[in-house]
Amino acid sequence: MAINDDKRVIIFDTTLRDGEQALQSSLSPKQKLQIAMILDQLGVDVIEAGFPISSPGDMEAVRLIGQNLKNATVCGLSRAVDKDIDACYEAMKGLDHYRIHTFIATSDIHVQDKLKKSFDDVVEMAVRAVTRARKYTDDVEFSCEDAGRTPIDHLCRTVEAAIKAGATTVNIPDTVGYTLPYEFGNIIKNLFDRVPNIDKAVISVHCHNDLGMATANSLTALQNGARQIEVAVNGLGERAGNCSLEEVAMTIKTRSEYMGGLYTGIVSTNIARASQVVAGVCNEPVPPHKAIVGSNAFAHSSGIHQDGVLKNRSTYEIITPESVGFKENNLHMTARSGRHMIKSCLANLGYDESTYDLDDVYARFLKLADRKGQVFDYDLEALLFFSPDKEEETQFELESLNVISGGKNVIPTASVRLKIGKRTRTESGTGNGPVDAVFNCITRLTGIRCELTNYVIAAKGSGMNAQGQVDVDVMYQGRQYHGKGLSTDVIESSALALIHACNSIYRARIIADEKLENKEK
């Protein structure tokens, strides 16, 4: 890859290779291609698509991805072994451009206890591997596995030999996430000071997160001369994971001046989408507090923070949600929210302050927030239309349910009895599972046809007496509603959650009708 701008940081993505190694099951070639196309649109420079020698599936994935990429360079990984390097060539031959990435361990513990060779043997194998790879392509990367624990003299010798043999990129991995930022930065600085031909190759880093230092180590390496960072979307990777693509890209963008004007080719507004696709395909949900892409990354619950954000977003947001592809920040209404937050939310719903008593609404809001934990916009709106003695009234209430879960040649079936106002009605139905069958019954009983957009089960407590909490989000007439249910029976929890959401929808419909009547008057 010919990038001659000294300020340009090359982003090498290993989600499909190192990231996949952390998954419970391997990705299919089609799944890998789906992620690769997203990475290509994201602006990644090099995509390490797999380890061709490891399986026919990986061989096919590397080939398929190489044939479909529009901008990024495809890369295959190999040990410093002839057959591995040849497999990379077989996977990518015929392409206009591709990279072979070969590696061997250089730390004493790996050389002596894993490889059981002398260090001279290791250097010889490294040179042989790079030389063989150069016969196939002029884009060859060499990695000194466990460089973070390699004696600096050995590391300098290996890097010099690899570059002399033809490596155009030399990677310095902190394979076990052992080093601290100052320490790792010094390793890179020493290489630039002591390796005479280091200007002939791009120096890369591949940092793991075992001590939580992956991003910090990678950025420190950039400040000391490295110009390629190896990353994974959502920080996926062996053990505690790899350096996170989104963290590196947004830190370089946000702190460009401090980073000496460095920049990447990442299209930051595509970050959220890439994160969501990788999480979905890999079945690895993003932790809520994950930097940049977690659901809580742009959420504000503290009244002080909410007040600041409403006045000037920069008070508590150093980057905007829109800059990484999210629609907006998320101001959670909880008992910690202040009057400014409640007033702002009601204004967004179309209510002028002169039409309600803010002190009264806020006092009732706090009581509701203490009971519910989180209050939603439709809950807040209900405080304006329902008197305090009516706030807890519900239209739909579960009386009983019976479920046949299904099995071989058995269709999941449910029978649900609801109290609807002063009447009681029963409905039976089937579904593609027991929860679906219950939901179908509730939909028919309530007459509320909504779209389920999110369904989450979480255990509350431990052991046999633990309760299952179900949270659902449903979409009804363009508005999202939340429901929560708690029971030792997760099917019952699911029913309670949907009924909770239906009650919120019912109350919202009453409010909508009243607003329409008032408007007509």
Short mmCIF file of C-alpha atoms in Angstrom, two decimals:
data_model
loop_
_atom_site.label_atom_id
_atom_site.label_comp_id
_atom_site.label_asym_id
_atom_site.label_seq_id
_atom_site.Cartn_x
_atom_site.Cartn_y
_atom_site.Cartn_z
CA MET A 1 0.00 0.00 0.00
CA ALA A 2 1.61 3.25 -1.15
CA ILE A 3 0.65 6.02 1.27
CA ASN A 4 3.41 8.61 1.20
CA ASP A 5 1.87 11.23 3.51
CA ASP A 6 3.79 11.06 6.79
CA LYS A 7 0.74 12.31 8.68
CA ARG A 8 -1.57 9.60 7.34
CA VAL A 9 -2.17 6.67 9.70
CA ILE A 10 -2.88 3.36 7.95
CA ILE A 11 -5.77 1.45 9.54
CA PHE A 12 -5.24 -2.32 9.35
CA ASP A 13 -8.38 -4.14 10.44
CA THR A 14 -8.15 -7.66 11.88
CA THR A 15 -11.79 -8.13 12.93
CA LEU A 16 -12.12 -11.05 10.49
CA ARG A 17 -8.94 -12.80 11.68
CA ASP A 18 -7.95 -11.98 15.27
CA GLY A 19 -11.46 -10.80 16.10
CA GLU A 20 -13.00 -14.03 14.82
CA GLN A 21 -10.68 -16.07 17.05
CA ALA A 22 -12.61 -14.76 20.07
CA LEU A 23 -16.00 -15.97 18.79
CA GLN A 24 -17.74 -19.15 19.89
CA SER A 25 -18.09 -20.30 16.30
CA SER A 26 -16.36 -19.41 13.04
CA LEU A 27 -17.90 -17.04 10.54
CA SER A 28 -18.90 -18.34 7.12
CA PRO A 29 -17.30 -16.83 3.99
CA LYS A 30 -20.55 -14.95 3.27
CA GLN A 31 -20.65 -13.52 6.80
CA LYS A 32 -17.04 -12.44 6.47
CA LEU A 33 -17.81 -10.80 3.13
CA GLN A 34 -20.72 -8.89 4.67
CA ILE A 35 -18.44 -7.44 7.34
CA ALA A 36 -15.61 -6.79 4.84
CA MET A 37 -17.88 -4.69 2.62
CA ILE A 38 -18.87 -2.58 5.62
CA LEU A 39 -15.19 -2.13 6.52
CA ASP A 40 -14.46 -1.09 2.94
CA GLN A 41 -17.15 1.60 3.14
CA LEU A 42 -15.79 2.65 6.53
CA GLY A 43 -12.47 3.57 4.94
CA VAL A 44 -10.25 0.82 6.35
CA ASP A 45 -6.96 0.60 4.41
CA VAL A 46 -6.07 -3.09 4.88
CA ILE A 47 -8.45 -5.92 5.78
CA GLU A 48 -6.89 -9.05 7.23
CA ALA A 49 -9.53 -11.42 5.93
CA GLY A 50 -8.28 -14.68 7.42
CA PHE A 51 -5.62 -17.36 7.82
CA PRO A 52 -5.85 -19.28 4.51
CA ILE A 53 -3.89 -22.37 5.61
CA SER A 54 -6.17 -22.92 8.62
CA SER A 55 -9.25 -24.18 6.74
CA PRO A 56 -10.92 -24.31 3.31
CA GLY A 57 -13.48 -21.84 4.66
CA ASP A 58 -10.81 -19.27 5.48
CA MET A 59 -9.17 -19.83 2.10
CA GLU A 60 -12.51 -19.18 0.39
CA ALA A 61 -13.25 -16.14 2.55
CA VAL A 62 -9.93 -14.46 1.72
CA ARG A 63 -10.46 -15.17 -1.98
CA LEU A 64 -14.08 -13.94 -1.95
CA ILE A 65 -13.26 -10.75 -0.07
CA GLY A 66 -10.27 -9.97 -2.29
CA GLN A 67 -12.47 -10.24 -5.36
CA ASN A 68 -15.11 -7.84 -4.00
CA LEU A 69 -13.21 -5.05 -2.25
CA LYS A 70 -13.44 -1.65 -3.93
CA ASN A 71 -10.82 0.33 -2.02
CA ALA A 72 -9.13 -1.62 0.78
CA THR A 73 -6.24 -4.07 0.33
CA VAL A 74 -7.00 -7.68 1.25
CA CYS A 75 -4.48 -9.47 3.46
CA GLY A 76 -3.91 -13.10 4.42
CA LEU A 77 -2.00 -14.27 7.50
CA SER A 78 0.70 -16.95 7.52
CA ARG A 79 3.22 -18.39 9.91
CA ALA A 80 6.86 -18.23 8.81
CA VAL A 81 6.29 -21.53 7.02
CA ASP A 82 6.46 -22.16 3.26
CA LYS A 83 3.08 -23.90 3.00
CA ASP A 84 1.33 -21.07 4.85
CA ILE A 85 2.78 -18.44 2.54
CA ASP A 86 1.91 -20.51 -0.52
CA ALA A 87 -1.69 -20.82 0.76
CA CYS A 88 -1.93 -17.03 1.00
CA TYR A 89 -0.81 -16.79 -2.61
CA GLU A 90 -3.36 -19.40 -3.71
CA ALA A 91 -6.14 -17.47 -1.98
CA MET A 92 -5.24 -14.14 -3.56
CA LYS A 93 -3.51 -14.88 -6.86
CA GLY A 94 -4.93 -13.01 -9.80
CA LEU A 95 -5.76 -9.90 -7.77
CA ASP A 96 -4.21 -6.59 -8.78
CA HIS A 97 -2.93 -6.00 -5.27
CA TYR A 98 -2.83 -7.95 -2.01
CA ARG A 99 -0.75 -8.32 1.13
CA ILE A 100 0.85 -11.38 2.73
CA HIS A 101 1.35 -11.04 6.48
CA THR A 102 3.83 -13.50 7.95
CA PHE A 103 4.98 -13.75 11.56
CA ILE A 104 7.17 -15.55 14.06
CA ALA A 105 7.64 -15.12 17.82
CA THR A 106 10.76 -13.31 19.03
CA SER A 107 10.50 -13.13 22.85
CA ASP A 108 12.70 -15.46 24.91
CA ILE A 109 9.75 -17.32 26.43
CA HIS A 110 8.26 -18.02 22.98
CA VAL A 111 11.56 -18.83 21.26
CA GLN A 112 12.75 -21.20 23.98
CA ASP A 113 9.55 -22.75 25.35
CA LYS A 114 7.16 -22.66 22.36
CA LEU A 115 9.38 -22.85 19.27
CA LYS A 116 12.26 -24.62 21.05
CA LYS A 117 14.76 -22.98 18.71
CA SER A 118 17.72 -20.63 18.99
CA PHE A 119 17.23 -16.94 18.26
CA ASP A 120 19.50 -17.29 15.21
CA ASP A 121 17.08 -19.91 13.87
CA VAL A 122 14.17 -17.52 14.36
CA VAL A 123 15.87 -14.71 12.44
CA GLU A 124 16.72 -17.12 9.64
CA MET A 125 13.08 -18.30 9.46
CA ALA A 126 11.86 -14.70 9.38
CA VAL A 127 14.17 -13.80 6.49
CA ARG A 128 13.20 -16.95 4.59
CA ALA A 129 9.47 -16.23 5.05
CA VAL A 130 9.70 -12.62 3.91
CA THR A 131 11.84 -13.59 0.91
CA ARG A 132 9.34 -16.24 -0.14
CA ALA A 133 6.36 -13.89 0.27
CA ARG A 134 8.11 -11.24 -1.84
CA LYS A 135 8.15 -13.70 -4.75
CA TYR A 136 4.36 -13.43 -4.80
CA THR A 137 3.71 -9.76 -3.94
CA ASP A 138 5.57 -6.53 -3.27
CA ASP A 139 3.31 -5.86 -0.24
CA VAL A 140 4.70 -8.01 2.58
CA GLU A 141 4.17 -7.46 6.29
CA PHE A 142 6.29 -9.17 8.93
CA SER A 143 5.36 -9.39 12.62
CA CYS A 144 7.61 -10.05 15.62
CA GLU A 145 5.11 -11.90 17.80
CA ASP A 146 5.33 -10.91 21.49
CA ALA A 147 7.57 -7.95 20.63
CA GLY A 148 6.49 -6.28 23.88
CA ARG A 149 8.51 -8.86 25.83
CA THR A 150 11.37 -9.25 23.33
CA PRO A 151 14.83 -7.97 24.39
CA ILE A 152 15.41 -4.72 22.49
CA ASP A 153 18.66 -5.95 20.90
CA HIS A 154 16.88 -9.01 19.50
CA LEU A 155 13.97 -6.90 18.31
CA CYS A 156 16.24 -4.45 16.48
CA ARG A 157 18.12 -7.29 14.82
CA THR A 158 14.92 -8.97 13.64
CA VAL A 159 13.37 -5.78 12.30
CA GLU A 160 16.52 -4.88 10.38
CA ALA A 161 16.76 -8.38 8.88
CA ALA A 162 13.08 -8.44 7.87
CA ILE A 163 13.30 -5.06 6.12
CA LYS A 164 16.49 -6.10 4.35
CA ALA A 165 14.71 -9.27 3.13
CA GLY A 166 11.94 -7.14 1.60
CA ALA A 167 9.27 -6.49 4.26
CA THR A 168 7.44 -3.26 3.42
CA THR A 169 5.60 -3.18 6.74
CA VAL A 170 7.02 -4.41 10.05
CA ASN A 171 4.58 -4.97 12.88
CA ILE A 172 5.51 -4.66 16.56
CA PRO A 173 2.79 -6.46 18.53
CA ASP A 174 2.12 -6.25 22.24
CA THR A 175 0.67 -9.74 21.87
CA VAL A 176 -0.26 -10.30 25.51
CA GLY A 177 -1.10 -6.70 26.42
CA TYR A 178 1.82 -6.54 28.85
CA THR A 179 3.44 -3.15 28.29
CA LEU A 180 2.52 0.29 29.60
CA PRO A 181 2.22 3.27 27.23
CA TYR A 182 5.54 4.94 28.11
CA GLU A 183 7.30 1.59 27.93
CA PHE A 184 5.77 0.66 24.57
CA GLY A 185 6.46 4.10 23.15
CA ASN A 186 10.12 3.69 24.10
CA ILE A 187 10.28 0.38 22.22
CA ILE A 188 9.14 2.14 19.03
CA LYS A 189 11.51 5.07 19.66
CA ASN A 190 14.46 2.67 20.13
CA LEU A 191 13.68 0.98 16.83
CA PHE A 192 13.76 4.31 14.99
CA ASP A 193 16.98 5.28 16.74
CA ARG A 194 18.83 1.97 16.26
CA VAL A 195 17.61 0.21 13.08
CA PRO A 196 19.56 1.74 10.15
CA ASN A 197 17.08 0.78 7.40
CA ILE A 198 13.87 1.51 9.30
CA ASP A 199 12.94 4.25 6.83
CA LYS A 200 12.44 1.54 4.18
CA ALA A 201 9.28 0.17 5.85
CA VAL A 202 6.10 1.30 7.60
CA ILE A 203 6.20 0.50 11.31
CA SER A 204 2.96 -0.98 12.58
CA VAL A 205 1.63 -1.90 16.04
CA HIS A 206 -0.86 -4.53 17.15
CA CYS A 207 -1.82 -4.08 20.80
CA HIS A 208 -3.97 -6.34 22.96
CA ASN A 209 -6.10 -5.14 25.84
CA ASP A 210 -5.22 -7.53 28.68
CA LEU A 211 -4.38 -4.63 31.02
CA GLY A 212 -6.72 -2.18 29.30
CA MET A 213 -3.84 -0.40 27.55
CA ALA A 214 -4.40 -1.30 23.89
CA THR A 215 -5.60 2.09 22.66
CA ALA A 216 -3.16 4.06 24.83
CA ASN A 217 -0.21 1.93 23.69
CA SER A 218 -1.19 2.27 20.04
CA LEU A 219 -1.50 6.06 20.23
CA THR A 220 1.82 6.35 22.05
CA ALA A 221 3.42 4.28 19.28
CA LEU A 222 2.08 6.77 16.72
CA GLN A 223 3.67 9.64 18.63
CA ASN A 224 6.99 7.80 18.38
CA GLY A 225 6.88 7.16 14.64
CA ALA A 226 4.56 4.19 13.95
CA ARG A 227 2.20 4.83 11.04
CA GLN A 228 -0.01 1.74 10.95
CA ILE A 229 -2.34 0.57 13.71
CA GLU A 230 -3.90 -2.90 13.75
CA VAL A 231 -7.41 -2.78 15.16
CA ALA A 232 -10.74 -4.58 15.38
CA VAL A 233 -14.28 -3.20 15.37
CA ASN A 234 -15.73 -3.14 18.91
CA GLY A 235 -12.30 -4.22 20.16
CA LEU A 236 -12.96 -7.89 19.32
CA GLY A 237 -10.02 -10.26 19.67
CA GLU A 238 -8.24 -12.91 21.69
CA ARG A 239 -8.80 -12.80 25.45
CA ALA A 240 -9.58 -9.17 26.44
CA GLY A 241 -9.57 -8.11 22.80
CA ASN A 242 -7.63 -5.90 20.39
CA CYS A 243 -7.16 -2.19 20.08
CA SER A 244 -10.56 -0.78 19.17
CA LEU A 245 -10.92 0.75 15.70
CA GLU A 246 -13.50 3.29 16.80
CA GLU A 247 -11.45 4.45 19.80
CA VAL A 248 -8.29 4.99 17.76
CA ALA A 249 -10.05 6.69 14.85
CA MET A 250 -12.04 9.11 17.01
CA THR A 251 -9.12 9.91 19.31
CA ILE A 252 -6.93 10.81 16.33
CA LYS A 253 -9.76 12.92 14.88
CA THR A 254 -10.75 14.59 18.16
CA ARG A 255 -7.21 15.24 19.42
CA SER A 256 -5.54 15.85 16.04
CA GLU A 257 -3.57 18.87 17.26
CA TYR A 258 -2.18 16.96 20.23
CA MET A 259 -1.39 14.01 17.94
CA GLY A 260 0.72 16.24 15.68
CA GLY A 261 -1.82 16.56 12.87
CA LEU A 262 -2.14 12.80 12.25
CA TYR A 263 -5.27 11.63 10.47
CA THR A 264 -6.88 8.47 9.06
CA GLY A 265 -9.06 7.65 6.08
CA ILE A 266 -11.91 6.45 8.30
CA VAL A 267 -15.36 7.83 7.44
CA SER A 268 -16.40 8.43 11.03
CA THR A 269 -20.13 8.72 10.29
CA ASN A 270 -20.06 5.03 9.27
CA ILE A 271 -18.64 3.86 12.62
CA ALA A 272 -21.96 3.16 14.38
CA ARG A 273 -23.26 1.14 11.44
CA ALA A 274 -20.05 -0.92 11.25
CA SER A 275 -20.22 -1.57 14.98
CA GLN A 276 -23.83 -2.73 14.79
CA VAL A 277 -23.23 -4.99 11.78
CA VAL A 278 -20.20 -6.65 13.41
CA ALA A 279 -22.09 -7.11 16.70
CA GLY A 280 -25.03 -8.68 14.88
CA VAL A 281 -23.11 -10.98 12.54
CA CYS A 282 -20.69 -12.10 15.28
CA ASN A 283 -23.45 -12.40 17.92
CA GLU A 284 -21.28 -10.29 20.24
CA PRO A 285 -23.40 -7.49 21.75
CA VAL A 286 -21.63 -4.20 22.37
CA PRO A 287 -21.36 -3.46 26.13
CA PRO A 288 -23.48 -0.40 27.01
CA HIS A 289 -20.49 1.51 28.40
CA LYS A 290 -18.19 0.73 25.46
CA ALA A 291 -16.45 3.94 24.40
CA ILE A 292 -17.74 5.58 21.20
CA VAL A 293 -20.28 2.88 20.20
CA GLY A 294 -21.91 1.71 23.46
CA SER A 295 -25.57 2.56 24.04
CA ASN A 296 -24.55 4.64 27.04
CA ALA A 297 -21.71 6.49 25.28
CA PHE A 298 -23.93 9.51 24.56
CA ALA A 299 -26.46 9.07 27.37
CA HIS A 300 -26.86 11.57 30.20
CA SER A 301 -28.76 10.88 33.43
CA SER A 302 -27.36 13.38 35.92
CA GLY A 303 -29.48 16.51 36.19
CA ILE A 304 -26.32 18.66 36.22
CA HIS A 305 -25.05 16.99 33.04
CA GLN A 306 -28.43 17.23 31.33
CA ASP A 307 -28.69 20.92 32.17
CA GLY A 308 -25.22 21.52 30.72
CA VAL A 309 -25.90 19.54 27.53
CA LEU A 310 -29.20 21.32 26.95
CA LYS A 311 -27.41 24.66 27.20
CA ASN A 312 -24.29 23.67 25.26
CA ARG A 313 -23.58 20.09 24.19
CA SER A 314 -19.84 20.64 24.43
CA THR A 315 -20.10 20.90 28.21
CA TYR A 316 -20.29 17.12 28.50
CA GLU A 317 -19.84 15.79 24.94
CA ILE A 318 -16.34 15.96 23.44
CA ILE A 319 -17.66 14.31 20.27
CA THR A 320 -21.21 14.35 18.96
CA PRO A 321 -23.26 11.18 18.40
CA GLU A 322 -23.88 12.37 14.83
CA SER A 323 -20.13 12.39 14.14
CA VAL A 324 -20.00 8.59 14.49
CA GLY A 325 -23.33 7.87 12.85
CA PHE A 326 -25.84 7.92 15.71
CA LYS A 327 -28.92 10.11 15.33
CA GLU A 328 -28.75 11.94 18.65
CA ASN A 329 -27.70 11.79 22.27
CA ASN A 330 -29.92 10.12 24.85
CA LEU A 331 -31.06 12.10 27.86
CA HIS A 332 -32.46 9.55 30.32
CA MET A 333 -35.27 10.81 32.52
CA THR A 334 -34.59 9.46 36.00
CA ALA A 335 -34.97 10.71 39.57
CA ARG A 336 -31.63 12.50 39.04
CA SER A 337 -33.06 14.66 36.24
CA GLY A 338 -33.70 18.32 36.96
CA ARG A 339 -36.50 20.74 36.09
CA HIS A 340 -34.66 21.99 32.98
CA MET A 341 -34.69 18.47 31.55
CA ILE A 342 -38.43 18.00 32.19
CA LYS A 343 -39.26 21.41 30.75
CA SER A 344 -37.16 20.69 27.65
CA CYS A 345 -38.77 17.29 27.09
CA LEU A 346 -42.27 18.73 27.36
CA ALA A 347 -41.29 21.50 24.93
CA ASN A 348 -40.11 18.84 22.47
CA LEU A 349 -43.51 17.20 22.85
CA GLY A 350 -45.16 20.50 21.92
CA TYR A 351 -46.26 21.81 25.33
CA ASP A 352 -45.73 25.45 26.23
CA GLU A 353 -44.73 26.12 29.84
CA SER A 354 -47.80 28.33 30.31
CA THR A 355 -50.10 25.32 29.85
CA TYR A 356 -48.91 23.41 32.94
CA ASP A 357 -47.54 23.89 36.44
CA LEU A 358 -43.88 22.85 36.25
CA ASP A 359 -43.54 22.49 40.03
CA ASP A 360 -46.54 20.14 40.21
CA VAL A 361 -45.45 18.10 37.17
CA TYR A 362 -41.88 17.84 38.47
CA ALA A 363 -42.99 16.70 41.93
CA ARG A 364 -45.17 13.98 40.40
CA PHE A 365 -42.39 13.08 37.97
CA LEU A 366 -39.97 12.42 40.85
CA LYS A 367 -42.46 10.08 42.53
CA LEU A 368 -42.99 8.25 39.24
CA ALA A 369 -39.22 8.04 38.59
CA ASP A 370 -38.63 6.58 42.05
CA ARG A 371 -41.16 3.83 41.27
CA LYS A 372 -40.17 3.11 37.65
CA GLY A 373 -36.45 3.90 37.56
CA GLN A 374 -36.63 5.42 34.09
CA VAL A 375 -39.44 7.61 32.77
CA PHE A 376 -40.24 7.88 29.06
CA ASP A 377 -41.71 10.80 27.13
CA TYR A 378 -45.19 9.24 27.00
CA ASP A 379 -45.09 8.75 30.80
CA LEU A 380 -44.25 12.41 31.23
CA GLU A 381 -47.03 13.44 28.89
CA ALA A 382 -49.49 11.33 30.88
CA LEU A 383 -48.75 13.44 33.98
CA LEU A 384 -50.39 16.37 32.19
CA PHE A 385 -53.60 14.48 31.34
CA PHE A 386 -54.19 12.10 34.25
CA SER A 387 -54.87 13.14 37.82
CA PRO A 388 -52.66 11.58 40.51
CA ASP A 389 -55.34 9.07 41.55
CA LYS A 390 -55.62 7.87 37.93
CA GLU A 391 -51.90 7.57 37.15
CA GLU A 392 -51.64 3.93 38.20
CA GLU A 393 -54.81 2.71 36.49
CA THR A 394 -54.23 0.16 33.73
CA GLN A 395 -56.49 -0.96 30.91
CA PHE A 396 -54.92 -4.39 30.45
CA GLU A 397 -54.02 -6.80 33.25
CA LEU A 398 -52.79 -10.40 33.00
CA GLU A 399 -54.99 -12.90 34.86
CA SER A 400 -53.53 -16.20 33.63
CA LEU A 401 -51.66 -17.88 30.83
CA ASN A 402 -50.95 -21.45 29.75
CA VAL A 403 -48.25 -22.39 27.28
CA ILE A 404 -47.22 -25.50 25.36
CA SER A 405 -43.64 -24.81 24.38
CA GLY A 406 -43.50 -27.21 21.48
CA GLY A 407 -40.96 -29.79 20.41
CA LYS A 408 -40.72 -32.35 17.68
CA ASN A 409 -43.97 -32.23 15.68
CA VAL A 410 -45.58 -29.98 18.35
CA ILE A 411 -46.66 -26.43 17.51
CA PRO A 412 -46.05 -23.85 20.29
CA THR A 413 -49.47 -22.84 21.64
CA ALA A 414 -50.61 -20.31 24.23
CA SER A 415 -53.82 -19.41 26.03
CA VAL A 416 -53.96 -15.97 27.62
CA ARG A 417 -56.66 -14.46 29.87
CA LEU A 418 -56.63 -10.65 30.23
CA LYS A 419 -58.72 -8.29 32.31
CA ILE A 420 -59.60 -5.48 29.90
CA GLY A 421 -61.23 -2.61 31.74
CA LYS A 422 -64.04 -4.30 33.70
CA ARG A 423 -64.31 -7.31 31.38
CA THR A 424 -62.28 -10.50 31.12
CA ARG A 425 -61.41 -12.09 27.79
CA THR A 426 -59.46 -15.19 26.75
CA GLU A 427 -57.57 -15.86 23.52
CA SER A 428 -55.64 -18.88 22.24
CA GLY A 429 -53.07 -18.91 19.48
CA THR A 430 -49.90 -20.38 18.03
CA GLY A 431 -46.52 -18.98 17.12
CA ASN A 432 -43.02 -19.92 16.05
CA GLY A 433 -42.14 -20.20 19.75
CA PRO A 434 -43.88 -19.90 23.13
CA VAL A 435 -43.19 -16.16 23.49
CA ASP A 436 -44.41 -15.49 19.95
CA ALA A 437 -47.58 -17.46 20.68
CA VAL A 438 -48.23 -15.42 23.85
CA PHE A 439 -47.55 -12.15 22.02
CA ASN A 440 -49.97 -13.11 19.25
CA CYS A 441 -52.70 -13.70 21.84
CA ILE A 442 -52.05 -10.37 23.59
CA THR A 443 -52.07 -8.51 20.27
CA ARG A 444 -55.50 -9.89 19.42
CA LEU A 445 -56.90 -9.27 22.91
CA THR A 446 -55.70 -5.65 23.13
CA GLY A 447 -56.24 -4.79 19.48
CA ILE A 448 -52.86 -3.05 19.51
CA ARG A 449 -50.71 -4.17 16.60
CA CYS A 450 -47.19 -2.98 17.31
CA GLU A 451 -43.80 -4.00 15.99
CA LEU A 452 -41.36 -5.61 18.42
CA THR A 453 -37.99 -3.86 17.93
CA ASN A 454 -36.05 -5.09 20.97
CA TYR A 455 -36.37 -8.00 23.39
CA VAL A 456 -33.93 -8.55 26.28
CA ILE A 457 -33.94 -11.12 29.09
CA ALA A 458 -31.82 -10.59 32.21
CA ALA A 459 -31.58 -12.59 35.43
CA LYS A 460 -32.34 -10.74 38.66
CA GLY A 461 -30.77 -12.59 41.57
CA SER A 462 -29.09 -15.99 41.42
CA GLY A 463 -29.87 -19.65 41.84
CA MET A 464 -33.23 -21.39 41.48
CA ASN A 465 -35.13 -18.42 42.93
CA ALA A 466 -33.76 -15.89 40.44
CA GLN A 467 -36.33 -13.84 38.58
CA GLY A 468 -36.23 -13.18 34.89
CA GLN A 469 -36.66 -9.56 33.82
CA VAL A 470 -37.81 -8.98 30.27
CA ASP A 471 -37.53 -5.57 28.61
CA VAL A 472 -39.23 -4.95 25.28
CA ASP A 473 -39.28 -1.99 22.93
CA VAL A 474 -42.16 -1.78 20.48
CA MET A 475 -42.95 0.65 17.67
CA TYR A 476 -46.52 1.91 17.33
CA GLN A 477 -47.53 4.56 14.82
CA GLY A 478 -43.98 5.89 14.54
CA ARG A 479 -43.38 6.15 18.29
CA GLN A 480 -41.34 3.82 20.47
CA TYR A 481 -42.71 2.39 23.72
CA HIS A 482 -40.97 0.43 26.45
CA GLY A 483 -42.34 -2.40 28.57
CA LYS A 484 -40.89 -4.33 31.50
CA GLY A 485 -41.93 -7.58 33.17
CA LEU A 486 -40.53 -9.51 36.13
CA SER A 487 -41.33 -13.08 37.16
CA THR A 488 -39.66 -16.39 37.99
CA ASP A 489 -41.24 -17.59 34.72
CA VAL A 490 -39.62 -15.84 31.72
CA ILE A 491 -42.70 -16.52 29.55
CA GLU A 492 -44.85 -14.72 32.09
CA SER A 493 -42.22 -11.93 32.28
CA SER A 494 -42.48 -11.59 28.51
CA ALA A 495 -46.26 -11.33 28.66
CA LEU A 496 -46.10 -8.72 31.44
CA ALA A 497 -43.56 -6.68 29.47
CA LEU A 498 -45.73 -6.51 26.36
CA ILE A 499 -48.85 -5.75 28.41
CA HIS A 500 -46.92 -2.95 30.13
CA ALA A 501 -46.09 -1.47 26.71
CA CYS A 502 -49.69 -1.89 25.54
CA ASN A 503 -50.96 0.03 28.58
CA SER A 504 -48.60 2.88 27.71
CA ILE A 505 -49.87 2.86 24.12
CA TYR A 506 -53.49 2.82 25.32
CA ARG A 507 -52.89 5.85 27.55
CA ALA A 508 -51.07 7.63 24.70
CA ARG A 509 -54.09 7.05 22.45
CA ILE A 510 -56.40 8.62 25.04
CA ILE A 511 -54.09 11.64 25.24
CA ALA A 512 -53.98 11.92 21.44
CA ASP A 513 -57.80 11.87 21.30
CA GLU A 514 -58.05 14.55 24.01
CA LYS A 515 -55.50 16.75 22.23
CA LEU A 516 -57.50 16.41 19.00
CA GLU A 517 -60.76 17.33 20.77
CA ASN A 518 -59.16 20.35 22.39
CA LYS A 519 -57.77 21.45 19.04
CA GLU A 520 -61.19 21.15 17.37
CA LYS A 521 -62.76 23.24 20.13
#
